[in-house]
């Protein structure tokens, strides 16, 4: 059996999965310098990661038996094409919620304590500056109450923050109300047609002056132009980003070099513990496939 990992990052997960696979199963990574469709013709299982699996890629393998996402999000997989070919699609839910929540807290703290300016002050031997803010007593707005959003709310509450939350079923009016009342906003919802551009001009025009925004979900949930305008006008006090509109991103982009922006290289879910849980699910489904047993976490 041949498995192809199609991602352009998160490579430690490949070793974690390989160590759990049954004998006789080979796992390799694709070469991003070549077209993906031409490299998966012998694949029995595809692990998409952040690759786009369109109809052409799904049709390319001669004996494709499973598309197993080593993550939660499946927006890059053509589910219609997979269903048409009769190929099951599974994901790995509930694996990195704590990791993502802790990364969101890291970004919030980095913004609150003006980390980019503090790093520059350290280099300049400037003592006691810049001036940060405390989180206790402030209001955290959480967009998305899945595992990571719920975990962040629990952590933030222990810090003394008040919690507001919006689910996928929350009305647009209530989402805008959250924007107006929160001192810190953290995004944890999936990317769907309904959430694409959710945090746009209308949303950001309602936030408190100086509010902090963190995105650990998907880049396009935030409208980039509206974000930049909110930062340039001082409407937002800072933005913490672990996800972007294009990946890989351009490190020289002026947005990512601003003093009021903190960035991470899409590592919110990258911890030893989260990768172990993901690898258990992925390898577990491969074992089930070999034995002819029902697959877990099937979404198509």
PDB file of C-alpha atoms in Angstrom:
ATOM      1  CA  UNK A   1       0.000   0.000   0.000  1.00  0.00           C
ATOM      2  CA  UNK A   2       1.278   3.448  -0.967  1.00  0.00           C
ATOM      3  CA  UNK A   3       0.454   6.604   1.001  1.00  0.00           C
ATOM      4  CA  UNK A   4       1.357  10.100  -0.213  1.00  0.00           C
ATOM      5  CA  UNK A   5       1.543  13.098   2.121  1.00  0.00           C
ATOM      6  CA  UNK A   6       0.644  16.147   0.015  1.00  0.00           C
ATOM      7  CA  UNK A   7       1.412  18.965   2.454  1.00  0.00           C
ATOM      8  CA  UNK A   8       4.045  21.659   2.117  1.00  0.00           C
ATOM      9  CA  UNK A   9       4.756  21.830   5.843  1.00  0.00           C
ATOM     10  CA  UNK A  10       4.184  20.093   9.186  1.00  0.00           C
ATOM     11  CA  UNK A  11       6.665  17.401   8.148  1.00  0.00           C
ATOM     12  CA  UNK A  12       7.213  15.944  11.660  1.00  0.00           C
ATOM     13  CA  UNK A  13       3.705  14.508  11.369  1.00  0.00           C
ATOM     14  CA  UNK A  14       4.932  12.281   8.528  1.00  0.00           C
ATOM     15  CA  UNK A  15       7.424  10.520  10.793  1.00  0.00           C
ATOM     16  CA  UNK A  16       4.828  10.187  13.545  1.00  0.00           C
ATOM     17  CA  UNK A  17       2.364   8.544  11.150  1.00  0.00           C
ATOM     18  CA  UNK A  18       5.005   6.311   9.549  1.00  0.00           C
ATOM     19  CA  UNK A  19       6.001   4.916  12.952  1.00  0.00           C
ATOM     20  CA  UNK A  20       2.419   3.750  13.534  1.00  0.00           C
ATOM     21  CA  UNK A  21       1.678   2.160  10.148  1.00  0.00           C
ATOM     22  CA  UNK A  22       1.320  -1.594   9.611  1.00  0.00           C
ATOM     23  CA  UNK A  23       4.111  -3.471   7.877  1.00  0.00           C
ATOM     24  CA  UNK A  24       4.023  -3.368   4.102  1.00  0.00           C
ATOM     25  CA  UNK A  25       2.650   0.190   4.000  1.00  0.00           C
ATOM     26  CA  UNK A  26       4.919   2.888   2.540  1.00  0.00           C
ATOM     27  CA  UNK A  27       4.525   6.613   3.200  1.00  0.00           C
ATOM     28  CA  UNK A  28       6.258   9.308   1.164  1.00  0.00           C
ATOM     29  CA  UNK A  29       5.978  13.067   0.710  1.00  0.00           C
ATOM     30  CA  UNK A  30       5.352  14.684  -2.655  1.00  0.00           C
ATOM     31  CA  UNK A  31       7.763  17.013  -4.418  1.00  0.00           C
ATOM     32  CA  UNK A  32       6.139  20.490  -4.453  1.00  0.00           C
ATOM     33  CA  UNK A  33       8.269  21.416  -7.449  1.00  0.00           C
ATOM     34  CA  UNK A  34       6.263  19.024  -9.629  1.00  0.00           C
ATOM     35  CA  UNK A  35       2.528  18.730 -10.372  1.00  0.00           C
ATOM     36  CA  UNK A  36       0.772  16.775  -7.643  1.00  0.00           C
ATOM     37  CA  UNK A  37      -1.460  14.753  -9.977  1.00  0.00           C
ATOM     38  CA  UNK A  38       1.565  13.179 -11.658  1.00  0.00           C
ATOM     39  CA  UNK A  39       3.021  12.004  -8.344  1.00  0.00           C
ATOM     40  CA  UNK A  40       0.043  10.139  -6.921  1.00  0.00           C
ATOM     41  CA  UNK A  41      -0.796   7.674  -9.683  1.00  0.00           C
ATOM     42  CA  UNK A  42       0.239   4.705  -7.510  1.00  0.00           C
ATOM     43  CA  UNK A  43      -1.315   6.054  -4.299  1.00  0.00           C
ATOM     44  CA  UNK A  44      -3.827   4.017  -2.329  1.00  0.00           C
ATOM     45  CA  UNK A  45      -4.192   6.746   0.317  1.00  0.00           C
ATOM     46  CA  UNK A  46      -3.767  10.523   0.059  1.00  0.00           C
ATOM     47  CA  UNK A  47      -3.029  12.718   3.059  1.00  0.00           C
ATOM     48  CA  UNK A  48      -3.975  16.205   1.770  1.00  0.00           C
ATOM     49  CA  UNK A  49      -2.789  18.497   4.580  1.00  0.00           C
ATOM     50  CA  UNK A  50      -2.822  21.988   3.011  1.00  0.00           C
ATOM     51  CA  UNK A  51      -2.710  20.763  -0.613  1.00  0.00           C
ATOM     52  CA  UNK A  52      -5.584  21.385  -2.952  1.00  0.00           C
ATOM     53  CA  UNK A  53      -7.120  18.042  -3.963  1.00  0.00           C
ATOM     54  CA  UNK A  54      -9.190  18.967  -6.972  1.00  0.00           C
ATOM     55  CA  UNK A  55     -11.008  16.595  -9.330  1.00  0.00           C
ATOM     56  CA  UNK A  56      -7.851  16.071 -11.417  1.00  0.00           C
ATOM     57  CA  UNK A  57      -5.777  14.962  -8.429  1.00  0.00           C
ATOM     58  CA  UNK A  58      -8.541  12.722  -7.089  1.00  0.00           C
ATOM     59  CA  UNK A  59      -8.902  11.070 -10.505  1.00  0.00           C
ATOM     60  CA  UNK A  60      -5.136  10.500 -10.943  1.00  0.00           C
ATOM     61  CA  UNK A  61      -4.484   7.495  -8.641  1.00  0.00           C
ATOM     62  CA  UNK A  62      -5.323   4.170 -10.262  1.00  0.00           C
ATOM     63  CA  UNK A  63      -6.445   2.515  -7.022  1.00  0.00           C
ATOM     64  CA  UNK A  64      -7.316   5.308  -4.619  1.00  0.00           C
ATOM     65  CA  UNK A  65      -9.005   3.862  -1.540  1.00  0.00           C
ATOM     66  CA  UNK A  66      -8.958   6.688   1.012  1.00  0.00           C
ATOM     67  CA  UNK A  67      -8.420  10.424   1.421  1.00  0.00           C
ATOM     68  CA  UNK A  68      -7.388  10.911   5.039  1.00  0.00           C
ATOM     69  CA  UNK A  69      -6.926  14.489   6.199  1.00  0.00           C
ATOM     70  CA  UNK A  70      -4.309  14.636   9.012  1.00  0.00           C
ATOM     71  CA  UNK A  71      -6.139  17.646  10.424  1.00  0.00           C
ATOM     72  CA  UNK A  72      -9.694  18.925  10.784  1.00  0.00           C
ATOM     73  CA  UNK A  73     -10.258  21.262   7.821  1.00  0.00           C
ATOM     74  CA  UNK A  74     -11.371  19.783   4.504  1.00  0.00           C
ATOM     75  CA  UNK A  75     -12.078  22.965   2.523  1.00  0.00           C
ATOM     76  CA  UNK A  76      -9.268  22.127   0.068  1.00  0.00           C
ATOM     77  CA  UNK A  77     -10.718  18.728  -0.867  1.00  0.00           C
ATOM     78  CA  UNK A  78     -13.203  18.378  -3.722  1.00  0.00           C
ATOM     79  CA  UNK A  79     -15.735  16.318  -1.790  1.00  0.00           C
ATOM     80  CA  UNK A  80     -18.059  16.116  -4.797  1.00  0.00           C
ATOM     81  CA  UNK A  81     -15.309  14.494  -6.885  1.00  0.00           C
ATOM     82  CA  UNK A  82     -14.430  12.120  -4.048  1.00  0.00           C
ATOM     83  CA  UNK A  83     -18.043  11.032  -3.658  1.00  0.00           C
ATOM     84  CA  UNK A  84     -18.413  10.614  -7.413  1.00  0.00           C
ATOM     85  CA  UNK A  85     -15.434   8.255  -7.420  1.00  0.00           C
ATOM     86  CA  UNK A  86     -16.634   6.481  -4.286  1.00  0.00           C
ATOM     87  CA  UNK A  87     -13.530   7.356  -2.297  1.00  0.00           C
ATOM     88  CA  UNK A  88     -14.140   7.882   1.433  1.00  0.00           C
ATOM     89  CA  UNK A  89     -12.855  11.110   2.985  1.00  0.00           C
ATOM     90  CA  UNK A  90     -11.977  11.202   6.687  1.00  0.00           C
ATOM     91  CA  UNK A  91     -10.440  13.817   8.957  1.00  0.00           C
ATOM     92  CA  UNK A  92      -8.854  13.913  12.408  1.00  0.00           C
ATOM     93  CA  UNK A  93     -11.084  15.991  14.685  1.00  0.00           C
ATOM     94  CA  UNK A  94     -10.474  16.805  18.326  1.00  0.00           C
ATOM     95  CA  UNK A  95      -6.711  16.465  18.113  1.00  0.00           C
ATOM     96  CA  UNK A  96      -5.235  19.957  18.462  1.00  0.00           C
ATOM     97  CA  UNK A  97      -7.828  22.007  20.324  1.00  0.00           C
ATOM     98  CA  UNK A  98      -5.660  22.526  23.404  1.00  0.00           C
ATOM     99  CA  UNK A  99      -2.592  23.310  21.298  1.00  0.00           C
ATOM    100  CA  UNK A 100      -4.459  25.910  19.246  1.00  0.00           C
ATOM    101  CA  UNK A 101      -5.974  27.467  22.362  1.00  0.00           C
ATOM    102  CA  UNK A 102      -2.559  27.824  23.997  1.00  0.00           C
ATOM    103  CA  UNK A 103      -1.129  29.379  20.817  1.00  0.00           C
ATOM    104  CA  UNK A 104      -4.028  31.853  20.743  1.00  0.00           C
ATOM    105  CA  UNK A 105      -3.234  32.783  24.340  1.00  0.00           C
ATOM    106  CA  UNK A 106       0.420  33.234  23.384  1.00  0.00           C
ATOM    107  CA  UNK A 107      -0.547  35.669  20.628  1.00  0.00           C
ATOM    108  CA  UNK A 108      -2.923  37.546  22.927  1.00  0.00           C
ATOM    109  CA  UNK A 109      -0.226  37.931  25.572  1.00  0.00           C
ATOM    110  CA  UNK A 110       2.352  38.973  22.958  1.00  0.00           C
ATOM    111  CA  UNK A 111       0.005  41.699  21.727  1.00  0.00           C
ATOM    112  CA  UNK A 112      -0.972  42.820  25.216  1.00  0.00           C
ATOM    113  CA  UNK A 113       2.686  43.173  26.232  1.00  0.00           C
ATOM    114  CA  UNK A 114       3.718  44.786  22.899  1.00  0.00           C
ATOM    115  CA  UNK A 115       6.216  42.054  22.130  1.00  0.00           C
ATOM    116  CA  UNK A 116       7.655  43.419  18.827  1.00  0.00           C
ATOM    117  CA  UNK A 117       8.338  46.769  20.488  1.00  0.00           C
ATOM    118  CA  UNK A 118       9.696  45.045  23.589  1.00  0.00           C
ATOM    119  CA  UNK A 119      12.131  43.029  21.446  1.00  0.00           C
ATOM    120  CA  UNK A 120      13.352  46.233  19.835  1.00  0.00           C
ATOM    121  CA  UNK A 121      13.630  47.935  23.223  1.00  0.00           C
ATOM    122  CA  UNK A 122      15.760  45.038  24.464  1.00  0.00           C
ATOM    123  CA  UNK A 123      18.103  45.470  21.498  1.00  0.00           C
ATOM    124  CA  UNK A 124      18.308  49.200  22.276  1.00  0.00           C
ATOM    125  CA  UNK A 125      18.938  48.627  26.027  1.00  0.00           C
ATOM    126  CA  UNK A 126      15.771  50.589  26.812  1.00  0.00           C
ATOM    127  CA  UNK A 127      14.559  49.578  30.284  1.00  0.00           C
ATOM    128  CA  UNK A 128      10.889  49.310  31.293  1.00  0.00           C
ATOM    129  CA  UNK A 129       9.254  50.061  27.951  1.00  0.00           C
ATOM    130  CA  UNK A 130       6.912  49.662  26.181  1.00  0.00           C
ATOM    131  CA  UNK A 131       3.842  49.885  28.389  1.00  0.00           C
ATOM    132  CA  UNK A 132       1.591  46.828  28.147  1.00  0.00           C
ATOM    133  CA  UNK A 133      -1.903  46.075  29.397  1.00  0.00           C
ATOM    134  CA  UNK A 134      -3.305  43.438  31.748  1.00  0.00           C
ATOM    135  CA  UNK A 135      -5.875  40.937  30.552  1.00  0.00           C
ATOM    136  CA  UNK A 136      -7.662  40.457  33.864  1.00  0.00           C
ATOM    137  CA  UNK A 137     -10.974  42.307  33.878  1.00  0.00           C
ATOM    138  CA  UNK A 138     -11.073  42.631  30.096  1.00  0.00           C
ATOM    139  CA  UNK A 139     -13.546  40.937  27.769  1.00  0.00           C
ATOM    140  CA  UNK A 140     -12.556  38.165  25.365  1.00  0.00           C
ATOM    141  CA  UNK A 141     -14.765  37.539  22.350  1.00  0.00           C
ATOM    142  CA  UNK A 142     -14.409  34.036  20.911  1.00  0.00           C
ATOM    143  CA  UNK A 143     -15.626  33.428  17.348  1.00  0.00           C
ATOM    144  CA  UNK A 144     -16.187  29.687  17.147  1.00  0.00           C
ATOM    145  CA  UNK A 145     -16.909  27.424  20.096  1.00  0.00           C
ATOM    146  CA  UNK A 146     -15.357  24.183  18.945  1.00  0.00           C
ATOM    147  CA  UNK A 147     -12.654  22.514  20.982  1.00  0.00           C
ATOM    148  CA  UNK A 148     -10.019  25.239  20.619  1.00  0.00           C
ATOM    149  CA  UNK A 149     -12.419  28.135  21.185  1.00  0.00           C
ATOM    150  CA  UNK A 150     -13.912  26.434  24.237  1.00  0.00           C
ATOM    151  CA  UNK A 151     -10.449  25.655  25.612  1.00  0.00           C
ATOM    152  CA  UNK A 152      -9.307  29.263  25.158  1.00  0.00           C
ATOM    153  CA  UNK A 153     -12.435  30.533  26.908  1.00  0.00           C
ATOM    154  CA  UNK A 154     -11.688  28.269  29.861  1.00  0.00           C
ATOM    155  CA  UNK A 155      -8.060  29.432  30.051  1.00  0.00           C
ATOM    156  CA  UNK A 156      -8.949  33.106  29.686  1.00  0.00           C
ATOM    157  CA  UNK A 157     -11.616  32.866  32.361  1.00  0.00           C
ATOM    158  CA  UNK A 158      -8.959  31.578  34.762  1.00  0.00           C
ATOM    159  CA  UNK A 159      -6.966  34.751  33.993  1.00  0.00           C
ATOM    160  CA  UNK A 160      -9.918  36.846  35.107  1.00  0.00           C
ATOM    161  CA  UNK A 161     -11.292  37.715  31.674  1.00  0.00           C
ATOM    162  CA  UNK A 162     -14.992  37.972  30.884  1.00  0.00           C
ATOM    163  CA  UNK A 163     -16.081  35.757  27.999  1.00  0.00           C
ATOM    164  CA  UNK A 164     -18.369  36.456  25.041  1.00  0.00           C
ATOM    165  CA  UNK A 165     -18.816  33.791  22.388  1.00  0.00           C
ATOM    166  CA  UNK A 166     -20.396  33.317  18.979  1.00  0.00           C
ATOM    167  CA  UNK A 167     -21.213  30.018  17.290  1.00  0.00           C
ATOM    168  CA  UNK A 168     -21.842  29.236  13.636  1.00  0.00           C
ATOM    169  CA  UNK A 169     -25.550  29.645  14.342  1.00  0.00           C
ATOM    170  CA  UNK A 170     -25.119  33.067  15.952  1.00  0.00           C
ATOM    171  CA  UNK A 171     -26.929  35.859  14.122  1.00  0.00           C
ATOM    172  CA  UNK A 172     -24.983  38.517  12.252  1.00  0.00           C
ATOM    173  CA  UNK A 173     -26.353  41.135  14.644  1.00  0.00           C
ATOM    174  CA  UNK A 174     -25.029  39.242  17.663  1.00  0.00           C
ATOM    175  CA  UNK A 175     -21.623  38.769  16.003  1.00  0.00           C
ATOM    176  CA  UNK A 176     -21.380  42.527  15.468  1.00  0.00           C
ATOM    177  CA  UNK A 177     -22.446  43.044  19.070  1.00  0.00           C
ATOM    178  CA  UNK A 178     -19.558  40.820  20.160  1.00  0.00           C
ATOM    179  CA  UNK A 179     -17.203  42.940  18.067  1.00  0.00           C
ATOM    180  CA  UNK A 180     -18.398  46.091  19.819  1.00  0.00           C
ATOM    181  CA  UNK A 181     -18.099  44.686  23.358  1.00  0.00           C
ATOM    182  CA  UNK A 182     -14.860  42.694  23.290  1.00  0.00           C
ATOM    183  CA  UNK A 183     -11.414  44.010  24.184  1.00  0.00           C
ATOM    184  CA  UNK A 184      -9.781  40.957  22.602  1.00  0.00           C
ATOM    185  CA  UNK A 185     -11.231  38.868  19.761  1.00  0.00           C
ATOM    186  CA  UNK A 186      -9.945  35.398  18.884  1.00  0.00           C
ATOM    187  CA  UNK A 187     -11.069  33.539  15.751  1.00  0.00           C
ATOM    188  CA  UNK A 188     -11.580  29.763  15.920  1.00  0.00           C
ATOM    189  CA  UNK A 189     -14.358  29.032  13.401  1.00  0.00           C
ATOM    190  CA  UNK A 190     -13.956  26.946  10.226  1.00  0.00           C
ATOM    191  CA  UNK A 191     -13.697  28.549   6.806  1.00  0.00           C
ATOM    192  CA  UNK A 192     -17.054  28.248   5.061  1.00  0.00           C
ATOM    193  CA  UNK A 193     -18.922  30.398   2.553  1.00  0.00           C
ATOM    194  CA  UNK A 194     -20.617  31.995   5.551  1.00  0.00           C
ATOM    195  CA  UNK A 195     -17.406  32.815   7.431  1.00  0.00           C
ATOM    196  CA  UNK A 196     -15.233  33.920   4.495  1.00  0.00           C
ATOM    197  CA  UNK A 197     -14.646  37.637   5.064  1.00  0.00           C
ATOM    198  CA  UNK A 198     -16.671  37.525   8.284  1.00  0.00           C
ATOM    199  CA  UNK A 199     -14.182  39.842   9.962  1.00  0.00           C
ATOM    200  CA  UNK A 200     -14.402  42.607   7.400  1.00  0.00           C
ATOM    201  CA  UNK A 201     -15.099  46.318   7.286  1.00  0.00           C
ATOM    202  CA  UNK A 202     -18.505  46.098   8.975  1.00  0.00           C
ATOM    203  CA  UNK A 203     -17.085  43.975  11.796  1.00  0.00           C
ATOM    204  CA  UNK A 204     -13.881  45.939  12.333  1.00  0.00           C
ATOM    205  CA  UNK A 205     -15.653  49.292  12.232  1.00  0.00           C
ATOM    206  CA  UNK A 206     -17.573  48.162  15.315  1.00  0.00           C
ATOM    207  CA  UNK A 207     -14.634  47.079  17.477  1.00  0.00           C
ATOM    208  CA  UNK A 208     -13.511  49.090  20.462  1.00  0.00           C
ATOM    209  CA  UNK A 209     -10.627  51.445  19.673  1.00  0.00           C
ATOM    210  CA  UNK A 210      -7.434  49.597  20.556  1.00  0.00           C
ATOM    211  CA  UNK A 211      -9.009  46.115  20.561  1.00  0.00           C
ATOM    212  CA  UNK A 212      -6.748  43.151  19.831  1.00  0.00           C
ATOM    213  CA  UNK A 213      -7.527  40.568  17.136  1.00  0.00           C
ATOM    214  CA  UNK A 214      -6.115  37.040  16.902  1.00  0.00           C
ATOM    215  CA  UNK A 215      -6.673  34.559  14.062  1.00  0.00           C
ATOM    216  CA  UNK A 216      -5.741  30.910  14.570  1.00  0.00           C
ATOM    217  CA  UNK A 217      -8.424  29.535  12.225  1.00  0.00           C
ATOM    218  CA  UNK A 218      -8.121  30.345   8.514  1.00  0.00           C
ATOM    219  CA  UNK A 219      -6.693  33.450   6.838  1.00  0.00           C
ATOM    220  CA  UNK A 220      -9.642  34.328   4.553  1.00  0.00           C
ATOM    221  CA  UNK A 221     -12.037  34.625   7.502  1.00  0.00           C
ATOM    222  CA  UNK A 222     -10.420  38.054   7.925  1.00  0.00           C
ATOM    223  CA  UNK A 223     -10.604  40.565   5.088  1.00  0.00           C
ATOM    224  CA  UNK A 224      -6.993  41.641   4.606  1.00  0.00           C
ATOM    225  CA  UNK A 225      -7.773  45.145   3.337  1.00  0.00           C
ATOM    226  CA  UNK A 226     -10.130  45.822   6.205  1.00  0.00           C
ATOM    227  CA  UNK A 227      -7.566  44.512   8.699  1.00  0.00           C
ATOM    228  CA  UNK A 228      -4.809  46.740   7.336  1.00  0.00           C
ATOM    229  CA  UNK A 229      -7.107  49.768   7.396  1.00  0.00           C
ATOM    230  CA  UNK A 230      -8.125  49.061  10.997  1.00  0.00           C
ATOM    231  CA  UNK A 231      -4.463  48.840  12.019  1.00  0.00           C
ATOM    232  CA  UNK A 232      -3.384  51.953  10.113  1.00  0.00           C
ATOM    233  CA  UNK A 233      -6.199  54.043  11.587  1.00  0.00           C
ATOM    234  CA  UNK A 234      -5.578  52.756  15.111  1.00  0.00           C
ATOM    235  CA  UNK A 235      -9.005  51.163  15.324  1.00  0.00           C
ATOM    236  CA  UNK A 236      -7.246  47.904  16.144  1.00  0.00           C
ATOM    237  CA  UNK A 237      -4.498  47.936  18.717  1.00  0.00           C
ATOM    238  CA  UNK A 238      -2.861  44.869  17.248  1.00  0.00           C
ATOM    239  CA  UNK A 239      -3.308  41.640  15.330  1.00  0.00           C
ATOM    240  CA  UNK A 240      -1.873  38.191  16.033  1.00  0.00           C
ATOM    241  CA  UNK A 241      -1.813  35.839  13.056  1.00  0.00           C
ATOM    242  CA  UNK A 242      -0.991  32.147  12.791  1.00  0.00           C
ATOM    243  CA  UNK A 243      -2.825  31.740   9.463  1.00  0.00           C
ATOM    244  CA  UNK A 244      -2.631  33.746   6.262  1.00  0.00           C
ATOM    245  CA  UNK A 245      -4.352  34.483   2.975  1.00  0.00           C
ATOM    246  CA  UNK A 246      -1.669  32.678   1.005  1.00  0.00           C
ATOM    247  CA  UNK A 247       0.730  30.034   2.267  1.00  0.00           C
ATOM    248  CA  UNK A 248       3.620  30.116   2.209  1.00  0.00           C
ATOM    249  CA  UNK A 249       3.528  33.824   2.959  1.00  0.00           C
ATOM    250  CA  UNK A 250       6.020  36.530   1.999  1.00  0.00           C
ATOM    251  CA  UNK A 251       8.127  37.301   5.105  1.00  0.00           C
ATOM    252  CA  UNK A 252       9.005  40.700   3.595  1.00  0.00           C
ATOM    253  CA  UNK A 253       5.347  41.747   3.437  1.00  0.00           C
ATOM    254  CA  UNK A 254       5.116  45.082   5.321  1.00  0.00           C
ATOM    255  CA  UNK A 255       1.992  43.881   7.147  1.00  0.00           C
ATOM    256  CA  UNK A 256       3.986  41.216   8.983  1.00  0.00           C
ATOM    257  CA  UNK A 257       6.703  43.681   9.942  1.00  0.00           C
ATOM    258  CA  UNK A 258       4.452  46.135  11.758  1.00  0.00           C
ATOM    259  CA  UNK A 259       5.019  46.778  15.463  1.00  0.00           C
ATOM    260  CA  UNK A 260       1.368  46.032  16.146  1.00  0.00           C
ATOM    261  CA  UNK A 261       1.367  42.645  14.396  1.00  0.00           C
ATOM    262  CA  UNK A 262       2.654  39.359  15.839  1.00  0.00           C
ATOM    263  CA  UNK A 263       2.949  36.350  13.547  1.00  0.00           C
ATOM    264  CA  UNK A 264       3.545  32.622  13.933  1.00  0.00           C
ATOM    265  CA  UNK A 265       4.350  30.236  11.017  1.00  0.00           C
ATOM    266  CA  UNK A 266       1.053  28.299  11.181  1.00  0.00           C
ATOM    267  CA  UNK A 267       2.156  26.332  14.231  1.00  0.00           C
ATOM    268  CA  UNK A 268      -0.858  26.741  16.525  1.00  0.00           C
ATOM    269  CA  UNK A 269      -1.668  23.045  16.209  1.00  0.00           C
ATOM    270  CA  UNK A 270       1.942  21.876  16.024  1.00  0.00           C
ATOM    271  CA  UNK A 271       2.806  20.241  19.314  1.00  0.00           C
ATOM    272  CA  UNK A 272       4.190  16.810  20.126  1.00  0.00           C
ATOM    273  CA  UNK A 273       0.929  15.891  21.827  1.00  0.00           C
ATOM    274  CA  UNK A 274      -1.324  17.065  18.993  1.00  0.00           C
ATOM    275  CA  UNK A 275       0.774  15.343  16.323  1.00  0.00           C
ATOM    276  CA  UNK A 276       0.682  12.100  18.305  1.00  0.00           C
ATOM    277  CA  UNK A 277      -3.107  12.236  18.481  1.00  0.00           C
ATOM    278  CA  UNK A 278      -3.371  13.003  14.755  1.00  0.00           C
ATOM    279  CA  UNK A 279      -0.974  10.167  13.881  1.00  0.00           C
ATOM    280  CA  UNK A 280      -3.014   7.746  15.991  1.00  0.00           C
ATOM    281  CA  UNK A 281      -6.165   8.585  14.029  1.00  0.00           C
ATOM    282  CA  UNK A 282      -4.516   8.520  10.594  1.00  0.00           C
ATOM    283  CA  UNK A 283      -2.632   5.268  11.186  1.00  0.00           C
ATOM    284  CA  UNK A 284      -5.683   3.802  12.881  1.00  0.00           C
ATOM    285  CA  UNK A 285      -7.764   4.361   9.763  1.00  0.00           C
ATOM    286  CA  UNK A 286      -5.043   2.825   7.598  1.00  0.00           C
ATOM    287  CA  UNK A 287      -5.115  -0.260   9.836  1.00  0.00           C
ATOM    288  CA  UNK A 288      -8.905  -0.344   9.457  1.00  0.00           C
ATOM    289  CA  UNK A 289      -8.594  -0.016   5.686  1.00  0.00           C
ATOM    290  CA  UNK A 290      -6.180  -2.966   5.562  1.00  0.00           C
ATOM    291  CA  UNK A 291      -8.532  -5.083   7.696  1.00  0.00           C
ATOM    292  CA  UNK A 292     -11.648  -4.029   5.835  1.00  0.00           C
ATOM    293  CA  UNK A 293     -13.195  -2.407   8.927  1.00  0.00           C
ATOM    294  CA  UNK A 294     -15.387   0.736   9.032  1.00  0.00           C
ATOM    295  CA  UNK A 295     -13.385   3.969   8.970  1.00  0.00           C
ATOM    296  CA  UNK A 296     -13.535   6.545  11.749  1.00  0.00           C
ATOM    297  CA  UNK A 297     -14.398  10.237  11.334  1.00  0.00           C
ATOM    298  CA  UNK A 298     -15.735   9.826   7.820  1.00  0.00           C
ATOM    299  CA  UNK A 299     -17.186  13.025   6.371  1.00  0.00           C
ATOM    300  CA  UNK A 300     -17.759  11.932   2.749  1.00  0.00           C
TER     301      UNK A 300
END
